[in-house]
Amino acid sequence: VLNGDRERAERALERELLTSRLTAPAPTAGLGTGEVYLIGAGPGDPDLLTLRALQLLQRADVILHDRLVSEAVLERARRDAERIFVGKESGGPDNQNEIHELLVRLAREGKRVARLKGGDPFVFGRGGEEIEVLAAHGIPCTVVPGITAALGAAAAAELPLTHRRLASSVTLISGQLSDGALPDCRFLANPGHTVAVYMGVAQLPNIVARLRAAGAAAEHPAAIVERATLPGQRVLRGTLANIEALAQAHEVGPPAILILGDVAAFAPAEATAPPTAAAGVTA
Ligand code: SAH
């Protein structure tokens, strides 16, 4: 094929993918073993899908998705693809083994299966467990990274996770630690180190208490980004002293991510409010 032809074809495909919700021409699923696409859907805004995620969503015969995958993202999938909701009810029983069985069964039926997860599949997404199972069954799998919630929230709220003056390291942690413990709190208590806490809002009192006990100051900046990149996104800014009260007053609900450290008070130089006085909420 001439280069020009290929380029034209690629550009046409890109245009299609970017501008339409087309139903992809659906080549029949291959005989024998199918395959799995483990796809990160990003934080919610469908424009934050990668091109590869979009391509594979157009190709998949069946889509297994979680609660965090937005309807707007699902709308970008092949129209006639079967959709299976496999999200766990919060506090409900763990259904991870059923998901594994379903992935294996569908792939064995010859299907192209998109396993679609909020954010990135390998950040608190249990993607690692799923590729282990697929590998054990000899099922081909393609992993597509997604924009993880911390990055989506940081961009949406304009809080740089690192900044030459403010923070040179960042840690992603889960607030849902089985024993309620946090890893190395003295390190996390340094405001020059950014901490993004996933699944942490219900655990807010626990997290605040532990950081304070490890030496974090009352005025240690804290921000909550609720529904980052989704309609109705809200950003609350405060400190360890008042972030619980703010979250309560504004009835913060999932999904929300907590960002701790000096960057949580970041405001571009033009802004007039002094950093730590910036407790409040912006929608
Ligand atoms: N794999 C996902 C994380 C799953 S854990 C990722 O990489 O983002 C679920 C947690 O992610 C939620 O409790 C919340 O803390 C965070 N989260 C996911 N989407 C979010 C969003 N749009 N806004 C804020 N937090 C979000």
PDB file of C-alpha atoms and ligand atoms in Angstrom:
ATOM      1  CA  VAL A   1       0.000   0.000   0.000  1.00  0.00           C
ATOM      2  CA  LEU A   2       1.243   3.446  -0.823  1.00  0.00           C
ATOM      3  CA  ASN A   3       2.099   5.543   2.183  1.00  0.00           C
ATOM      4  CA  GLY A   4      -0.312   8.237   1.130  1.00  0.00           C
ATOM      5  CA  ASP A   5      -3.162   5.739   0.989  1.00  0.00           C
ATOM      6  CA  ARG A   6      -2.426   4.437   4.412  1.00  0.00           C
ATOM      7  CA  GLU A   7      -2.144   7.879   5.872  1.00  0.00           C
ATOM      8  CA  ARG A   8      -5.433   8.877   4.318  1.00  0.00           C
ATOM      9  CA  ALA A   9      -7.093   5.742   5.688  1.00  0.00           C
ATOM     10  CA  GLU A  10      -5.671   6.348   9.148  1.00  0.00           C
ATOM     11  CA  ARG A  11      -6.783   9.950   9.116  1.00  0.00           C
ATOM     12  CA  ALA A  12     -10.266   8.902   8.045  1.00  0.00           C
ATOM     13  CA  LEU A  13     -10.459   6.380  10.885  1.00  0.00           C
ATOM     14  CA  GLU A  14      -9.245   8.949  13.373  1.00  0.00           C
ATOM     15  CA  ARG A  15     -11.868  11.419  12.155  1.00  0.00           C
ATOM     16  CA  GLU A  16     -14.571   8.808  12.490  1.00  0.00           C
ATOM     17  CA  LEU A  17     -13.483   7.910  15.967  1.00  0.00           C
ATOM     18  CA  LEU A  18     -13.268  11.497  17.070  1.00  0.00           C
ATOM     19  CA  THR A  19     -16.417  12.859  15.582  1.00  0.00           C
ATOM     20  CA  SER A  20     -19.008  10.143  15.720  1.00  0.00           C
ATOM     21  CA  ARG A  21     -20.576   7.481  17.819  1.00  0.00           C
ATOM     22  CA  LEU A  22     -20.542   5.160  14.913  1.00  0.00           C
ATOM     23  CA  THR A  23     -21.267   1.505  15.084  1.00  0.00           C
ATOM     24  CA  ALA A  24     -17.989  -0.023  14.030  1.00  0.00           C
ATOM     25  CA  PRO A  25     -18.173  -2.486  11.206  1.00  0.00           C
ATOM     26  CA  ALA A  26     -18.256  -5.609  13.309  1.00  0.00           C
ATOM     27  CA  PRO A  27     -16.060  -8.294  11.872  1.00  0.00           C
ATOM     28  CA  THR A  28     -17.401 -11.527  13.301  1.00  0.00           C
ATOM     29  CA  ALA A  29     -15.637 -12.601  16.414  1.00  0.00           C
ATOM     30  CA  GLY A  30     -12.915 -15.099  15.679  1.00  0.00           C
ATOM     31  CA  LEU A  31     -13.453 -18.771  16.261  1.00  0.00           C
ATOM     32  CA  GLY A  32     -11.642 -20.278  19.184  1.00  0.00           C
ATOM     33  CA  THR A  33     -10.372 -18.146  21.995  1.00  0.00           C
ATOM     34  CA  GLY A  34     -11.404 -14.533  22.064  1.00  0.00           C
ATOM     35  CA  GLU A  35      -9.499 -11.856  23.841  1.00  0.00           C
ATOM     36  CA  VAL A  36      -9.831  -9.337  26.605  1.00  0.00           C
ATOM     37  CA  TYR A  37      -9.133  -5.624  26.504  1.00  0.00           C
ATOM     38  CA  LEU A  38      -8.491  -4.312  29.979  1.00  0.00           C
ATOM     39  CA  ILE A  39      -9.314  -0.663  29.466  1.00  0.00           C
ATOM     40  CA  GLY A  40      -8.964   2.359  31.715  1.00  0.00           C
ATOM     41  CA  ALA A  41     -11.928   4.656  31.073  1.00  0.00           C
ATOM     42  CA  GLY A  42     -10.444   7.671  32.844  1.00  0.00           C
ATOM     43  CA  PRO A  43     -12.198   9.730  35.519  1.00  0.00           C
ATOM     44  CA  GLY A  44     -15.525  10.166  33.737  1.00  0.00           C
ATOM     45  CA  ASP A  45     -15.401  12.780  30.996  1.00  0.00           C
ATOM     46  CA  PRO A  46     -15.477  10.730  27.769  1.00  0.00           C
ATOM     47  CA  ASP A  47     -13.118  13.194  26.098  1.00  0.00           C
ATOM     48  CA  LEU A  48     -10.468  11.850  28.446  1.00  0.00           C
ATOM     49  CA  LEU A  49     -10.565   8.384  26.923  1.00  0.00           C
ATOM     50  CA  THR A  50      -7.456   7.478  24.967  1.00  0.00           C
ATOM     51  CA  LEU A  51      -7.736   6.857  21.244  1.00  0.00           C
ATOM     52  CA  ARG A  52      -6.845   3.226  21.848  1.00  0.00           C
ATOM     53  CA  ALA A  53      -9.587   2.854  24.448  1.00  0.00           C
ATOM     54  CA  LEU A  54     -12.023   4.245  21.914  1.00  0.00           C
ATOM     55  CA  GLN A  55     -10.822   1.933  19.163  1.00  0.00           C
ATOM     56  CA  LEU A  56     -11.146  -1.158  21.325  1.00  0.00           C
ATOM     57  CA  LEU A  57     -14.529  -0.054  22.676  1.00  0.00           C
ATOM     58  CA  GLN A  58     -15.690   0.130  19.081  1.00  0.00           C
ATOM     59  CA  ARG A  59     -14.478  -3.382  18.474  1.00  0.00           C
ATOM     60  CA  ALA A  60     -15.596  -5.245  21.595  1.00  0.00           C
ATOM     61  CA  ASP A  61     -18.565  -7.626  21.417  1.00  0.00           C
ATOM     62  CA  VAL A  62     -19.265  -7.387  25.113  1.00  0.00           C
ATOM     63  CA  ILE A  63     -18.415  -4.807  27.747  1.00  0.00           C
ATOM     64  CA  LEU A  64     -18.020  -5.516  31.432  1.00  0.00           C
ATOM     65  CA  HIS A  65     -18.119  -2.263  33.326  1.00  0.00           C
ATOM     66  CA  ASP A  66     -17.938  -0.924  36.851  1.00  0.00           C
ATOM     67  CA  ARG A  67     -19.991   1.622  38.690  1.00  0.00           C
ATOM     68  CA  LEU A  68     -17.388   4.327  38.065  1.00  0.00           C
ATOM     69  CA  VAL A  69     -17.647   4.107  34.290  1.00  0.00           C
ATOM     70  CA  SER A  70     -19.860   6.983  33.213  1.00  0.00           C
ATOM     71  CA  GLU A  71     -22.821   6.625  30.891  1.00  0.00           C
ATOM     72  CA  ALA A  72     -21.152   9.159  28.600  1.00  0.00           C
ATOM     73  CA  VAL A  73     -18.199   6.793  28.222  1.00  0.00           C
ATOM     74  CA  LEU A  74     -20.438   3.790  27.581  1.00  0.00           C
ATOM     75  CA  GLU A  75     -22.182   5.719  24.851  1.00  0.00           C
ATOM     76  CA  ARG A  76     -18.920   5.698  22.916  1.00  0.00           C
ATOM     77  CA  ALA A  77     -18.895   1.914  22.730  1.00  0.00           C
ATOM     78  CA  ARG A  78     -20.145  -0.134  19.804  1.00  0.00           C
ATOM     79  CA  ARG A  79     -23.878   0.285  19.804  1.00  0.00           C
ATOM     80  CA  ASP A  80     -24.759  -3.361  19.507  1.00  0.00           C
ATOM     81  CA  ALA A  81     -22.227  -4.552  22.069  1.00  0.00           C
ATOM     82  CA  GLU A  82     -23.670  -6.407  25.021  1.00  0.00           C
ATOM     83  CA  ARG A  83     -23.202  -4.520  28.294  1.00  0.00           C
ATOM     84  CA  ILE A  84     -22.782  -6.265  31.595  1.00  0.00           C
ATOM     85  CA  PHE A  85     -22.644  -4.267  34.800  1.00  0.00           C
ATOM     86  CA  VAL A  86     -20.288  -5.969  37.232  1.00  0.00           C
ATOM     87  CA  GLY A  87     -19.821  -3.187  39.776  1.00  0.00           C
ATOM     88  CA  LYS A  88     -19.736  -4.053  43.419  1.00  0.00           C
ATOM     89  CA  GLU A  89     -22.437  -2.527  45.572  1.00  0.00           C
ATOM     90  CA  SER A  90     -20.562  -0.451  48.116  1.00  0.00           C
ATOM     91  CA  GLY A  91     -20.316  -2.575  51.227  1.00  0.00           C
ATOM     92  CA  GLY A  92     -21.720  -5.480  49.202  1.00  0.00           C
ATOM     93  CA  PRO A  93     -20.110  -8.884  48.818  1.00  0.00           C
ATOM     94  CA  ASP A  94     -16.913  -9.147  46.816  1.00  0.00           C
ATOM     95  CA  ASN A  95     -17.769 -10.378  43.321  1.00  0.00           C
ATOM     96  CA  GLN A  96     -14.251 -10.439  41.936  1.00  0.00           C
ATOM     97  CA  ASN A  97     -14.240 -14.225  41.406  1.00  0.00           C
ATOM     98  CA  GLU A  98     -17.458 -14.028  39.423  1.00  0.00           C
ATOM     99  CA  ILE A  99     -15.865 -11.362  37.239  1.00  0.00           C
ATOM    100  CA  HIS A 100     -12.893 -13.642  36.643  1.00  0.00           C
ATOM    101  CA  GLU A 101     -15.164 -16.527  35.668  1.00  0.00           C
ATOM    102  CA  LEU A 102     -17.190 -14.325  33.358  1.00  0.00           C
ATOM    103  CA  LEU A 103     -14.087 -12.952  31.618  1.00  0.00           C
ATOM    104  CA  VAL A 104     -12.750 -16.448  31.025  1.00  0.00           C
ATOM    105  CA  ARG A 105     -16.085 -17.840  29.866  1.00  0.00           C
ATOM    106  CA  LEU A 106     -16.803 -15.018  27.423  1.00  0.00           C
ATOM    107  CA  ALA A 107     -13.293 -15.121  25.972  1.00  0.00           C
ATOM    108  CA  ARG A 108     -13.577 -18.901  25.558  1.00  0.00           C
ATOM    109  CA  GLU A 109     -16.792 -18.345  23.615  1.00  0.00           C
ATOM    110  CA  GLY A 110     -14.649 -16.414  21.137  1.00  0.00           C
ATOM    111  CA  LYS A 111     -15.817 -12.970  22.210  1.00  0.00           C
ATOM    112  CA  ARG A 112     -13.808  -9.789  22.227  1.00  0.00           C
ATOM    113  CA  VAL A 113     -14.380  -8.642  25.750  1.00  0.00           C
ATOM    114  CA  ALA A 114     -13.782  -5.094  26.940  1.00  0.00           C
ATOM    115  CA  ARG A 115     -13.207  -4.978  30.672  1.00  0.00           C
ATOM    116  CA  LEU A 116     -13.805  -1.305  31.314  1.00  0.00           C
ATOM    117  CA  LYS A 117     -12.724   0.289  34.567  1.00  0.00           C
ATOM    118  CA  GLY A 118     -12.831   3.793  35.949  1.00  0.00           C
ATOM    119  CA  GLY A 119      -9.517   5.636  35.894  1.00  0.00           C
ATOM    120  CA  ASP A 120      -6.605   3.320  35.274  1.00  0.00           C
ATOM    121  CA  PRO A 121      -7.004  -0.452  35.592  1.00  0.00           C
ATOM    122  CA  PHE A 122      -3.800  -0.764  37.615  1.00  0.00           C
ATOM    123  CA  VAL A 123      -4.485   1.933  40.193  1.00  0.00           C
ATOM    124  CA  PHE A 124      -6.790   0.532  42.865  1.00  0.00           C
ATOM    125  CA  GLY A 125      -8.600  -1.210  40.042  1.00  0.00           C
ATOM    126  CA  ARG A 126      -7.783  -4.884  40.631  1.00  0.00           C
ATOM    127  CA  GLY A 127      -6.536  -5.094  37.060  1.00  0.00           C
ATOM    128  CA  GLY A 128      -3.520  -7.027  38.274  1.00  0.00           C
ATOM    129  CA  GLU A 129      -5.710  -9.830  39.576  1.00  0.00           C
ATOM    130  CA  GLU A 130      -7.592 -10.014  36.306  1.00  0.00           C
ATOM    131  CA  ILE A 131      -4.515 -10.288  34.098  1.00  0.00           C
ATOM    132  CA  GLU A 132      -3.178 -13.021  36.401  1.00  0.00           C
ATOM    133  CA  VAL A 133      -6.315 -15.058  35.855  1.00  0.00           C
ATOM    134  CA  LEU A 134      -6.321 -14.431  32.101  1.00  0.00           C
ATOM    135  CA  ALA A 135      -2.668 -15.435  31.833  1.00  0.00           C
ATOM    136  CA  ALA A 136      -3.345 -18.611  33.792  1.00  0.00           C
ATOM    137  CA  HIS A 137      -6.011 -19.516  31.232  1.00  0.00           C
ATOM    138  CA  GLY A 138      -3.900 -18.557  28.228  1.00  0.00           C
ATOM    139  CA  ILE A 139      -6.303 -15.803  27.182  1.00  0.00           C
ATOM    140  CA  PRO A 140      -4.735 -12.918  25.259  1.00  0.00           C
ATOM    141  CA  CYS A 141      -5.163  -9.587  26.923  1.00  0.00           C
ATOM    142  CA  THR A 142      -4.382  -5.993  25.964  1.00  0.00           C
ATOM    143  CA  VAL A 143      -4.048  -3.401  28.715  1.00  0.00           C
ATOM    144  CA  VAL A 144      -4.973   0.191  27.918  1.00  0.00           C
ATOM    145  CA  PRO A 145      -3.989   2.778  30.527  1.00  0.00           C
ATOM    146  CA  GLY A 146      -6.452   5.404  31.639  1.00  0.00           C
ATOM    147  CA  ILE A 147      -6.227   8.730  33.398  1.00  0.00           C
ATOM    148  CA  THR A 148      -6.376   7.869  37.051  1.00  0.00           C
ATOM    149  CA  ALA A 149      -8.640   9.861  39.374  1.00  0.00           C
ATOM    150  CA  ALA A 150      -5.793  11.720  41.068  1.00  0.00           C
ATOM    151  CA  LEU A 151      -4.600  13.075  37.736  1.00  0.00           C
ATOM    152  CA  GLY A 152      -8.092  13.868  36.511  1.00  0.00           C
ATOM    153  CA  ALA A 153      -8.915  15.638  39.771  1.00  0.00           C
ATOM    154  CA  ALA A 154      -5.657  17.565  39.828  1.00  0.00           C
ATOM    155  CA  ALA A 155      -6.187  18.836  36.300  1.00  0.00           C
ATOM    156  CA  ALA A 156      -9.845  19.624  36.846  1.00  0.00           C
ATOM    157  CA  ALA A 157      -9.183  21.506  40.083  1.00  0.00           C
ATOM    158  CA  GLU A 158      -5.940  23.038  38.812  1.00  0.00           C
ATOM    159  CA  LEU A 159      -3.909  21.641  41.674  1.00  0.00           C
ATOM    160  CA  PRO A 160      -0.486  20.563  40.434  1.00  0.00           C
ATOM    161  CA  LEU A 161       0.461  17.343  42.227  1.00  0.00           C
ATOM    162  CA  THR A 162       4.106  18.373  42.138  1.00  0.00           C
ATOM    163  CA  HIS A 163       5.468  21.870  41.952  1.00  0.00           C
ATOM    164  CA  ARG A 164       9.040  23.123  42.173  1.00  0.00           C
ATOM    165  CA  ARG A 165       8.272  25.262  45.223  1.00  0.00           C
ATOM    166  CA  LEU A 166       5.706  23.064  46.915  1.00  0.00           C
ATOM    167  CA  ALA A 167       6.097  19.326  46.448  1.00  0.00           C
ATOM    168  CA  SER A 168       8.535  17.026  44.731  1.00  0.00           C
ATOM    169  CA  SER A 169       6.873  13.702  45.432  1.00  0.00           C
ATOM    170  CA  VAL A 170       3.393  12.268  45.429  1.00  0.00           C
ATOM    171  CA  THR A 171       1.862   9.129  46.865  1.00  0.00           C
ATOM    172  CA  LEU A 172      -1.406   7.479  45.863  1.00  0.00           C
ATOM    173  CA  ILE A 173      -3.002   5.690  48.777  1.00  0.00           C
ATOM    174  CA  SER A 174      -6.269   3.949  49.489  1.00  0.00           C
ATOM    175  CA  GLY A 175      -8.290   5.187  52.432  1.00  0.00           C
ATOM    176  CA  GLN A 176      -9.871   1.746  52.720  1.00  0.00           C
ATOM    177  CA  LEU A 177      -7.138  -0.043  54.599  1.00  0.00           C
ATOM    178  CA  SER A 178      -8.545  -3.108  56.260  1.00  0.00           C
ATOM    179  CA  ASP A 179      -7.095  -2.352  59.695  1.00  0.00           C
ATOM    180  CA  GLY A 180      -7.643   1.397  59.421  1.00  0.00           C
ATOM    181  CA  ALA A 181      -3.886   1.969  59.359  1.00  0.00           C
ATOM    182  CA  LEU A 182      -2.111   4.326  57.004  1.00  0.00           C
ATOM    183  CA  PRO A 183       1.325   3.590  55.598  1.00  0.00           C
ATOM    184  CA  ASP A 184       4.276   5.509  57.049  1.00  0.00           C
ATOM    185  CA  CYS A 185       2.391   8.499  58.372  1.00  0.00           C
ATOM    186  CA  ARG A 186       5.428  10.573  59.267  1.00  0.00           C
ATOM    187  CA  PHE A 187       6.367  10.729  55.617  1.00  0.00           C
ATOM    188  CA  LEU A 188       2.788  11.492  54.587  1.00  0.00           C
ATOM    189  CA  ALA A 189       2.504  14.181  57.279  1.00  0.00           C
ATOM    190  CA  ASN A 190       5.088  16.373  55.524  1.00  0.00           C
ATOM    191  CA  PRO A 191       3.130  19.032  53.592  1.00  0.00           C
ATOM    192  CA  GLY A 192       5.923  19.123  51.012  1.00  0.00           C
ATOM    193  CA  HIS A 193       4.809  15.667  50.000  1.00  0.00           C
ATOM    194  CA  THR A 194       1.526  15.321  48.132  1.00  0.00           C
ATOM    195  CA  VAL A 195      -0.870  12.554  49.094  1.00  0.00           C
ATOM    196  CA  ALA A 196      -3.881  11.578  47.004  1.00  0.00           C
ATOM    197  CA  VAL A 197      -6.295   9.430  48.967  1.00  0.00           C
ATOM    198  CA  TYR A 198      -8.662   7.241  46.951  1.00  0.00           C
ATOM    199  CA  MET A 199     -11.809   5.863  48.572  1.00  0.00           C
ATOM    200  CA  GLY A 200     -10.997   8.053  51.542  1.00  0.00           C
ATOM    201  CA  VAL A 201     -14.000  10.233  52.160  1.00  0.00           C
ATOM    202  CA  ALA A 202     -15.808   7.838  54.473  1.00  0.00           C
ATOM    203  CA  GLN A 203     -12.507   7.445  56.324  1.00  0.00           C
ATOM    204  CA  LEU A 204     -11.831  11.149  56.607  1.00  0.00           C
ATOM    205  CA  PRO A 205     -11.880  11.355  60.430  1.00  0.00           C
ATOM    206  CA  ASN A 206      -9.529   8.397  60.656  1.00  0.00           C
ATOM    207  CA  ILE A 207      -7.125   9.795  58.051  1.00  0.00           C
ATOM    208  CA  VAL A 208      -7.062  13.254  59.607  1.00  0.00           C
ATOM    209  CA  ALA A 209      -6.502  11.846  63.099  1.00  0.00           C
ATOM    210  CA  ARG A 210      -3.634   9.665  61.964  1.00  0.00           C
ATOM    211  CA  LEU A 211      -1.866  12.401  60.076  1.00  0.00           C
ATOM    212  CA  ARG A 212      -2.254  14.788  63.005  1.00  0.00           C
ATOM    213  CA  ALA A 213      -0.901  12.128  65.369  1.00  0.00           C
ATOM    214  CA  ALA A 214       2.073  11.707  63.023  1.00  0.00           C
ATOM    215  CA  GLY A 215       2.857  15.409  63.299  1.00  0.00           C
ATOM    216  CA  ALA A 216       0.865  17.067  60.516  1.00  0.00           C
ATOM    217  CA  ALA A 217      -0.146  20.629  61.386  1.00  0.00           C
ATOM    218  CA  ALA A 218      -3.753  21.746  61.750  1.00  0.00           C
ATOM    219  CA  GLU A 219      -3.183  24.103  58.827  1.00  0.00           C
ATOM    220  CA  HIS A 220      -1.871  21.308  56.569  1.00  0.00           C
ATOM    221  CA  PRO A 221      -3.761  22.033  53.336  1.00  0.00           C
ATOM    222  CA  ALA A 222      -6.422  19.580  52.199  1.00  0.00           C
ATOM    223  CA  ALA A 223      -8.712  19.558  49.189  1.00  0.00           C
ATOM    224  CA  ILE A 224     -11.530  17.285  48.128  1.00  0.00           C
ATOM    225  CA  VAL A 225     -12.470  16.898  44.485  1.00  0.00           C
ATOM    226  CA  GLU A 226     -15.880  15.313  44.108  1.00  0.00           C
ATOM    227  CA  ARG A 227     -17.009  13.910  40.731  1.00  0.00           C
ATOM    228  CA  ALA A 228     -13.818  15.090  39.052  1.00  0.00           C
ATOM    229  CA  THR A 229     -14.353  15.797  35.332  1.00  0.00           C
ATOM    230  CA  LEU A 230     -18.042  14.803  35.615  1.00  0.00           C
ATOM    231  CA  PRO A 231     -21.069  17.090  35.524  1.00  0.00           C
ATOM    232  CA  GLY A 232     -21.529  18.636  38.949  1.00  0.00           C
ATOM    233  CA  GLN A 233     -17.856  18.452  39.855  1.00  0.00           C
ATOM    234  CA  ARG A 234     -17.055  20.264  43.102  1.00  0.00           C
ATOM    235  CA  VAL A 235     -13.791  21.310  44.702  1.00  0.00           C
ATOM    236  CA  LEU A 236     -13.558  21.947  48.423  1.00  0.00           C
ATOM    237  CA  ARG A 237     -10.470  23.483  49.895  1.00  0.00           C
ATOM    238  CA  GLY A 238      -9.504  23.627  53.517  1.00  0.00           C
ATOM    239  CA  THR A 239      -7.050  22.269  56.028  1.00  0.00           C
ATOM    240  CA  LEU A 240      -6.813  19.212  58.225  1.00  0.00           C
ATOM    241  CA  ALA A 241      -8.538  21.319  60.892  1.00  0.00           C
ATOM    242  CA  ASN A 242     -11.716  21.923  58.912  1.00  0.00           C
ATOM    243  CA  ILE A 243     -11.868  19.494  55.998  1.00  0.00           C
ATOM    244  CA  GLU A 244     -14.186  17.069  57.821  1.00  0.00           C
ATOM    245  CA  ALA A 245     -16.584  19.864  58.676  1.00  0.00           C
ATOM    246  CA  LEU A 246     -16.470  21.125  55.100  1.00  0.00           C
ATOM    247  CA  ALA A 247     -17.143  17.668  53.711  1.00  0.00           C
ATOM    248  CA  GLN A 248     -20.094  17.291  56.041  1.00  0.00           C
ATOM    249  CA  ALA A 249     -21.493  20.734  55.401  1.00  0.00           C
ATOM    250  CA  HIS A 250     -21.378  20.161  51.666  1.00  0.00           C
ATOM    251  CA  GLU A 251     -22.551  16.558  51.877  1.00  0.00           C
ATOM    252  CA  VAL A 252     -19.662  15.210  49.858  1.00  0.00           C
ATOM    253  CA  GLY A 253     -20.421  11.846  48.330  1.00  0.00           C
ATOM    254  CA  PRO A 254     -18.628   9.350  46.135  1.00  0.00           C
ATOM    255  CA  PRO A 255     -16.715   9.419  43.965  1.00  0.00           C
ATOM    256  CA  ALA A 256     -14.393  11.873  45.635  1.00  0.00           C
ATOM    257  CA  ILE A 257     -10.669  12.075  46.094  1.00  0.00           C
ATOM    258  CA  LEU A 258      -8.748  13.790  48.848  1.00  0.00           C
ATOM    259  CA  ILE A 259      -5.555  15.707  48.085  1.00  0.00           C
ATOM    260  CA  LEU A 260      -3.271  16.583  50.965  1.00  0.00           C
ATOM    261  CA  GLY A 261      -0.184  18.782  51.133  1.00  0.00           C
ATOM    262  CA  ASP A 262       0.818  22.304  50.221  1.00  0.00           C
ATOM    263  CA  VAL A 263      -0.314  21.817  46.635  1.00  0.00           C
ATOM    264  CA  ALA A 264      -3.891  21.493  47.906  1.00  0.00           C
ATOM    265  CA  ALA A 265      -3.784  25.225  48.658  1.00  0.00           C
ATOM    266  CA  PHE A 266      -2.250  26.085  45.315  1.00  0.00           C
ATOM    267  CA  ALA A 267      -3.632  29.088  43.557  1.00  0.00           C
ATOM    268  CA  PRO A 268      -1.970  30.666  40.554  1.00  0.00           C
ATOM    269  CA  ALA A 269      -0.066  33.827  41.467  1.00  0.00           C
ATOM    270  CA  GLU A 270      -2.724  36.125  39.992  1.00  0.00           C
ATOM    271  CA  ALA A 271      -5.263  34.960  42.542  1.00  0.00           C
ATOM    272  CA  THR A 272      -5.650  37.303  45.496  1.00  0.00           C
ATOM    273  CA  ALA A 273      -6.637  34.901  48.281  1.00  0.00           C
ATOM    274  CA  PRO A 274      -3.707  33.837  50.503  1.00  0.00           C
ATOM    275  CA  PRO A 275      -3.237  30.055  50.195  1.00  0.00           C
ATOM    276  CA  THR A 276      -4.356  28.726  53.562  1.00  0.00           C
ATOM    277  CA  ALA A 277      -7.231  31.126  53.947  1.00  0.00           C
ATOM    278  CA  ALA A 278      -8.780  29.517  50.917  1.00  0.00           C
ATOM    279  CA  ALA A 279     -11.188  27.243  52.750  1.00  0.00           C
ATOM    280  CA  GLY A 280     -14.303  27.017  50.728  1.00  0.00           C
ATOM    281  CA  VAL A 281     -16.019  25.318  47.888  1.00  0.00           C
ATOM    282  CA  THR A 282     -16.104  25.953  44.167  1.00  0.00           C
ATOM    283  CA  ALA A 283     -18.370  24.226  41.763  1.00  0.00           C
TER     284      ALA A 283
HETATM  285  N1  SAH B   1      -9.001   2.730  39.094  1.00  0.00           N
HETATM  286  C1  SAH B   1      -9.538   3.998  39.563  1.00  0.00           C
HETATM  287  C2  SAH B   1      -9.712   4.033  41.072  1.00  0.00           C
HETATM  288  C3  SAH B   1     -10.747   3.093  41.592  1.00  0.00           C
HETATM  289  S1  SAH B   1     -10.948   3.243  43.330  1.00  0.00           S
HETATM  290  C4  SAH B   1      -8.621   5.124  39.098  1.00  0.00           C
HETATM  291  O1  SAH B   1      -7.515   4.870  38.609  1.00  0.00           O
HETATM  292  O2  SAH B   1      -9.019   6.282  39.227  1.00  0.00           O
HETATM  293  C5  SAH B   1     -12.333   4.319  43.434  1.00  0.00           C
HETATM  294  C6  SAH B   1     -11.920   5.681  43.948  1.00  0.00           C
HETATM  295  O3  SAH B   1     -11.364   6.448  42.910  1.00  0.00           O
HETATM  296  C7  SAH B   1     -13.065   6.508  44.455  1.00  0.00           C
HETATM  297  O4  SAH B   1     -13.413   6.168  45.783  1.00  0.00           O
HETATM  298  C8  SAH B   1     -12.490   7.899  44.385  1.00  0.00           C
HETATM  299  O5  SAH B   1     -11.634   8.146  45.472  1.00  0.00           O
HETATM  300  C9  SAH B   1     -11.642   7.815  43.135  1.00  0.00           C
HETATM  301  N2  SAH B   1     -12.358   8.342  41.954  1.00  0.00           N
HETATM  302  C10 SAH B   1     -12.668   7.684  40.832  1.00  0.00           C
HETATM  303  N3  SAH B   1     -13.271   8.495  39.926  1.00  0.00           N
HETATM  304  C11 SAH B   1     -13.327   9.707  40.509  1.00  0.00           C
HETATM  305  C12 SAH B   1     -13.826  10.984  40.090  1.00  0.00           C
HETATM  306  N4  SAH B   1     -14.384  11.168  38.895  1.00  0.00           N
HETATM  307  N5  SAH B   1     -13.711  12.020  40.965  1.00  0.00           N
HETATM  308  C13 SAH B   1     -13.146  11.866  42.160  1.00  0.00           C
HETATM  309  N6  SAH B   1     -12.653  10.688  42.609  1.00  0.00           N
HETATM  310  C14 SAH B   1     -12.737   9.625  41.799  1.00  0.00           C
END
